Amino acid sequence: MIDSVRRIAAVLAQLAPPYGPLELPPPVSPEEGLDDIAPGYAQFLRLADGATCGSMGDIRLWSAASVRQTAWMADDLAGGAARWCAVADVLQNPVFVERATGEVWWFSDLNIVWYTDTELASFAKLADDVAGFVDYLILGPGYVQHLGRDDPWLAALSTSQ
């Protein structure tokens, strides 16, 4: 995860105006308890307290405060907030970590608004863990595959390798 966070920081630093350059927020203090946040995501927060990725902020990794304020997003999922932890959003559709397994799930149909998917038809596993989500959707081929953008984020991403 450390290498992935360093790479996000490098991409943010290479974004040209008006998109950047940007910096990651400082990590959550070791003194702050993160027991209420899914362990895989807590590990990310110990490296950076959130991140806004993509040229237009299409993917937002939430701060610890934001994660705590959005527990209600899991209300319609089986097991609710006891099972799911909302940690991010892609085009304003939430991304969840299943607390017990560490798996990352999302509403994969980015052409609909997540809360209108009442049957949860597009709710699907995205990655085995938070690191896999970051490496695939933010730093890897999933960015173009799912967001379909050839943009300054992708350009900065390709020059940061």
mmCIF file of C-alpha atoms in Angstrom:
data_model
loop_
_atom_site.group_PDB
_atom_site.id
_atom_site.type_symbol
_atom_site.label_atom_id
_atom_site.label_comp_id
_atom_site.label_asym_id
_atom_site.label_seq_id
_atom_site.Cartn_x
_atom_site.Cartn_y
_atom_site.Cartn_z
ATOM 1 C CA MET A 1 0.000 0.000 0.000
ATOM 2 C CA ILE A 2 2.890 2.371 0.720
ATOM 3 C CA ASP A 3 4.081 2.202 -2.901
ATOM 4 C CA SER A 4 0.554 2.859 -4.197
ATOM 5 C CA VAL A 5 0.145 5.922 -1.981
ATOM 6 C CA ARG A 6 3.543 7.216 -3.101
ATOM 7 C CA ARG A 7 2.466 6.764 -6.701
ATOM 8 C CA ILE A 8 -0.801 8.653 -6.118
ATOM 9 C CA ALA A 9 1.255 11.471 -4.583
ATOM 10 C CA ALA A 10 3.563 11.491 -7.611
ATOM 11 C CA VAL A 11 0.631 11.654 -10.036
ATOM 12 C CA LEU A 12 -1.007 14.471 -8.069
ATOM 13 C CA ALA A 13 2.268 16.402 -8.100
ATOM 14 C CA GLN A 14 2.535 16.036 -11.896
ATOM 15 C CA LEU A 15 -0.960 17.254 -12.725
ATOM 16 C CA ALA A 16 -0.782 20.431 -14.751
ATOM 17 C CA PRO A 17 -2.916 23.485 -13.944
ATOM 18 C CA PRO A 18 -5.820 23.870 -13.583
ATOM 19 C CA TYR A 19 -5.960 20.299 -12.239
ATOM 20 C CA GLY A 20 -2.869 20.470 -10.068
ATOM 21 C CA PRO A 21 -0.256 20.144 -8.886
ATOM 22 C CA LEU A 22 -1.795 18.777 -5.703
ATOM 23 C CA GLU A 23 -0.584 17.091 -2.538
ATOM 24 C CA LEU A 24 -2.014 14.307 -0.437
ATOM 25 C CA PRO A 25 -3.369 15.310 2.944
ATOM 26 C CA PRO A 26 -1.241 14.251 5.907
ATOM 27 C CA PRO A 27 -1.924 10.821 7.392
ATOM 28 C CA VAL A 28 -4.232 10.217 10.329
ATOM 29 C CA SER A 29 -2.294 10.472 13.566
ATOM 30 C CA PRO A 30 -1.280 7.177 15.189
ATOM 31 C CA GLU A 31 -3.025 8.423 18.345
ATOM 32 C CA GLU A 32 -6.397 8.575 16.586
ATOM 33 C CA GLY A 33 -8.291 5.307 16.843
ATOM 34 C CA LEU A 34 -9.566 3.834 13.596
ATOM 35 C CA ASP A 35 -11.310 0.768 15.037
ATOM 36 C CA ASP A 36 -14.620 1.886 13.528
ATOM 37 C CA ILE A 37 -13.159 1.932 9.994
ATOM 38 C CA ALA A 38 -12.563 -1.205 7.890
ATOM 39 C CA PRO A 39 -8.982 -2.376 8.602
ATOM 40 C CA GLY A 40 -7.790 -2.280 4.978
ATOM 41 C CA TYR A 41 -8.932 1.291 4.616
ATOM 42 C CA ALA A 42 -7.571 2.257 8.019
ATOM 43 C CA GLN A 43 -4.164 1.201 6.686
ATOM 44 C CA PHE A 44 -4.571 3.698 3.813
ATOM 45 C CA LEU A 45 -5.617 6.454 6.248
ATOM 46 C CA ARG A 46 -2.409 5.930 8.212
ATOM 47 C CA LEU A 47 -0.592 6.952 5.006
ATOM 48 C CA ALA A 48 -2.922 9.738 3.765
ATOM 49 C CA ASP A 49 -6.201 11.074 5.122
ATOM 50 C CA GLY A 50 -8.004 10.759 1.803
ATOM 51 C CA ALA A 51 -7.229 11.675 -1.798
ATOM 52 C CA THR A 52 -8.979 13.159 -4.787
ATOM 53 C CA CYS A 53 -7.964 11.299 -7.938
ATOM 54 C CA GLY A 54 -8.727 11.789 -11.602
ATOM 55 C CA SER A 55 -8.557 15.108 -13.370
ATOM 56 C CA MET A 56 -12.092 16.018 -12.416
ATOM 57 C CA GLY A 57 -12.100 14.437 -8.950
ATOM 58 C CA ASP A 58 -13.879 11.396 -10.359
ATOM 59 C CA ILE A 59 -12.528 9.098 -7.645
ATOM 60 C CA ARG A 60 -12.406 10.310 -4.069
ATOM 61 C CA LEU A 61 -10.822 8.302 -1.287
ATOM 62 C CA TRP A 62 -12.522 9.662 1.814
ATOM 63 C CA SER A 63 -10.925 11.079 4.923
ATOM 64 C CA ALA A 64 -11.495 9.376 8.268
ATOM 65 C CA ALA A 65 -14.050 12.072 9.150
ATOM 66 C CA SER A 66 -15.960 11.500 5.894
ATOM 67 C CA VAL A 67 -16.013 7.736 6.396
ATOM 68 C CA ARG A 68 -17.504 8.251 9.844
ATOM 69 C CA GLN A 69 -20.152 10.649 8.527
ATOM 70 C CA THR A 70 -21.349 8.331 5.758
ATOM 71 C CA ALA A 71 -22.087 5.094 7.616
ATOM 72 C CA TRP A 72 -25.748 5.589 6.607
ATOM 73 C CA MET A 73 -24.850 4.733 3.002
ATOM 74 C CA ALA A 74 -24.727 1.062 4.005
ATOM 75 C CA ASP A 75 -28.282 1.093 5.389
ATOM 76 C CA ASP A 76 -29.802 -0.642 2.338
ATOM 77 C CA LEU A 77 -27.082 -3.292 2.101
ATOM 78 C CA ALA A 78 -27.461 -6.648 3.866
ATOM 79 C CA GLY A 79 -25.791 -6.290 7.244
ATOM 80 C CA GLY A 80 -25.718 -2.480 7.086
ATOM 81 C CA ALA A 81 -22.842 -0.518 8.584
ATOM 82 C CA ALA A 82 -21.886 -3.441 10.824
ATOM 83 C CA ARG A 83 -20.891 -5.337 7.660
ATOM 84 C CA TRP A 84 -20.002 -2.538 5.205
ATOM 85 C CA CYS A 85 -17.817 0.557 5.479
ATOM 86 C CA ALA A 86 -18.233 3.268 2.816
ATOM 87 C CA VAL A 87 -14.723 4.532 2.034
ATOM 88 C CA ALA A 88 -14.766 6.265 -1.325
ATOM 89 C CA ASP A 89 -16.830 7.239 -4.314
ATOM 90 C CA VAL A 90 -16.496 6.922 -8.057
ATOM 91 C CA LEU A 91 -18.521 9.511 -9.931
ATOM 92 C CA GLN A 92 -20.404 10.052 -6.656
ATOM 93 C CA ASN A 93 -21.333 6.365 -6.367
ATOM 94 C CA PRO A 94 -20.060 4.900 -3.076
ATOM 95 C CA VAL A 95 -17.380 2.269 -2.735
ATOM 96 C CA PHE A 96 -17.616 -0.089 0.235
ATOM 97 C CA VAL A 97 -15.240 -2.388 2.075
ATOM 98 C CA GLU A 98 -16.745 -5.524 3.538
ATOM 99 C CA ARG A 99 -15.361 -5.438 7.057
ATOM 100 C CA ALA A 100 -14.945 -9.201 7.543
ATOM 101 C CA THR A 101 -13.221 -9.974 4.227
ATOM 102 C CA GLY A 102 -11.602 -6.685 3.209
ATOM 103 C CA GLU A 103 -13.170 -7.000 -0.245
ATOM 104 C CA VAL A 104 -14.060 -3.807 -2.071
ATOM 105 C CA TRP A 105 -17.522 -3.504 -3.631
ATOM 106 C CA TRP A 106 -19.182 -0.790 -5.683
ATOM 107 C CA PHE A 107 -22.105 0.071 -7.908
ATOM 108 C CA SER A 108 -20.497 -0.900 -11.195
ATOM 109 C CA ASP A 109 -23.032 0.770 -13.491
ATOM 110 C CA LEU A 110 -21.668 4.294 -13.376
ATOM 111 C CA ASN A 111 -24.466 5.498 -15.650
ATOM 112 C CA ILE A 112 -27.044 5.286 -12.859
ATOM 113 C CA VAL A 113 -27.267 6.954 -9.487
ATOM 114 C CA TRP A 114 -26.463 4.337 -6.839
ATOM 115 C CA TYR A 115 -29.466 4.909 -4.590
ATOM 116 C CA THR A 116 -31.848 4.350 -7.490
ATOM 117 C CA ASP A 117 -30.463 0.807 -7.916
ATOM 118 C CA THR A 118 -33.032 -0.518 -5.434
ATOM 119 C CA GLU A 119 -32.515 -4.139 -6.486
ATOM 120 C CA LEU A 120 -28.731 -3.724 -6.090
ATOM 121 C CA ALA A 121 -28.344 -5.121 -9.613
ATOM 122 C CA SER A 122 -25.042 -3.321 -10.206
ATOM 123 C CA PHE A 123 -23.602 -3.892 -6.709
ATOM 124 C CA ALA A 124 -20.529 -5.993 -7.440
ATOM 125 C CA LYS A 125 -17.100 -6.906 -6.153
ATOM 126 C CA LEU A 126 -14.420 -4.579 -7.488
ATOM 127 C CA ALA A 127 -11.265 -5.896 -5.809
ATOM 128 C CA ASP A 128 -10.032 -8.368 -3.218
ATOM 129 C CA ASP A 129 -8.768 -5.550 -0.985
ATOM 130 C CA VAL A 130 -8.192 -1.796 -0.776
ATOM 131 C CA ALA A 131 -4.715 -2.055 -2.294
ATOM 132 C CA GLY A 132 -6.151 -3.934 -5.272
ATOM 133 C CA PHE A 133 -8.854 -1.287 -5.712
ATOM 134 C CA VAL A 134 -6.283 1.525 -5.705
ATOM 135 C CA ASP A 135 -3.891 -0.301 -8.026
ATOM 136 C CA TYR A 136 -6.625 -1.271 -10.488
ATOM 137 C CA LEU A 137 -9.060 1.647 -10.620
ATOM 138 C CA ILE A 138 -6.883 4.625 -9.705
ATOM 139 C CA LEU A 139 -3.415 3.618 -10.880
ATOM 140 C CA GLY A 140 -4.149 0.914 -13.427
ATOM 141 C CA PRO A 141 -6.236 -0.109 -16.410
ATOM 142 C CA GLY A 142 -9.550 0.262 -14.602
ATOM 143 C CA TYR A 143 -9.343 4.045 -14.816
ATOM 144 C CA VAL A 144 -9.758 4.081 -18.596
ATOM 145 C CA GLN A 145 -11.903 0.939 -18.678
ATOM 146 C CA HIS A 146 -14.526 2.250 -16.275
ATOM 147 C CA LEU A 147 -14.208 6.009 -16.613
ATOM 148 C CA GLY A 148 -13.330 6.006 -20.314
ATOM 149 C CA ARG A 149 -11.175 9.069 -20.075
ATOM 150 C CA ASP A 150 -7.994 10.031 -21.812
ATOM 151 C CA ASP A 151 -7.281 13.042 -19.651
ATOM 152 C CA PRO A 152 -4.596 14.844 -17.622
ATOM 153 C CA TRP A 153 -4.821 12.226 -14.827
ATOM 154 C CA LEU A 154 -3.987 9.480 -17.309
ATOM 155 C CA ALA A 155 -1.168 11.575 -18.791
ATOM 156 C CA ALA A 156 0.313 12.223 -15.328
ATOM 157 C CA LEU A 157 -0.149 8.564 -14.481
ATOM 158 C CA SER A 158 1.803 7.423 -17.526
ATOM 159 C CA THR A 159 4.699 9.791 -16.792
ATOM 160 C CA SER A 160 4.901 8.776 -13.117
ATOM 161 C CA GLN A 161 5.729 5.127 -13.803
#
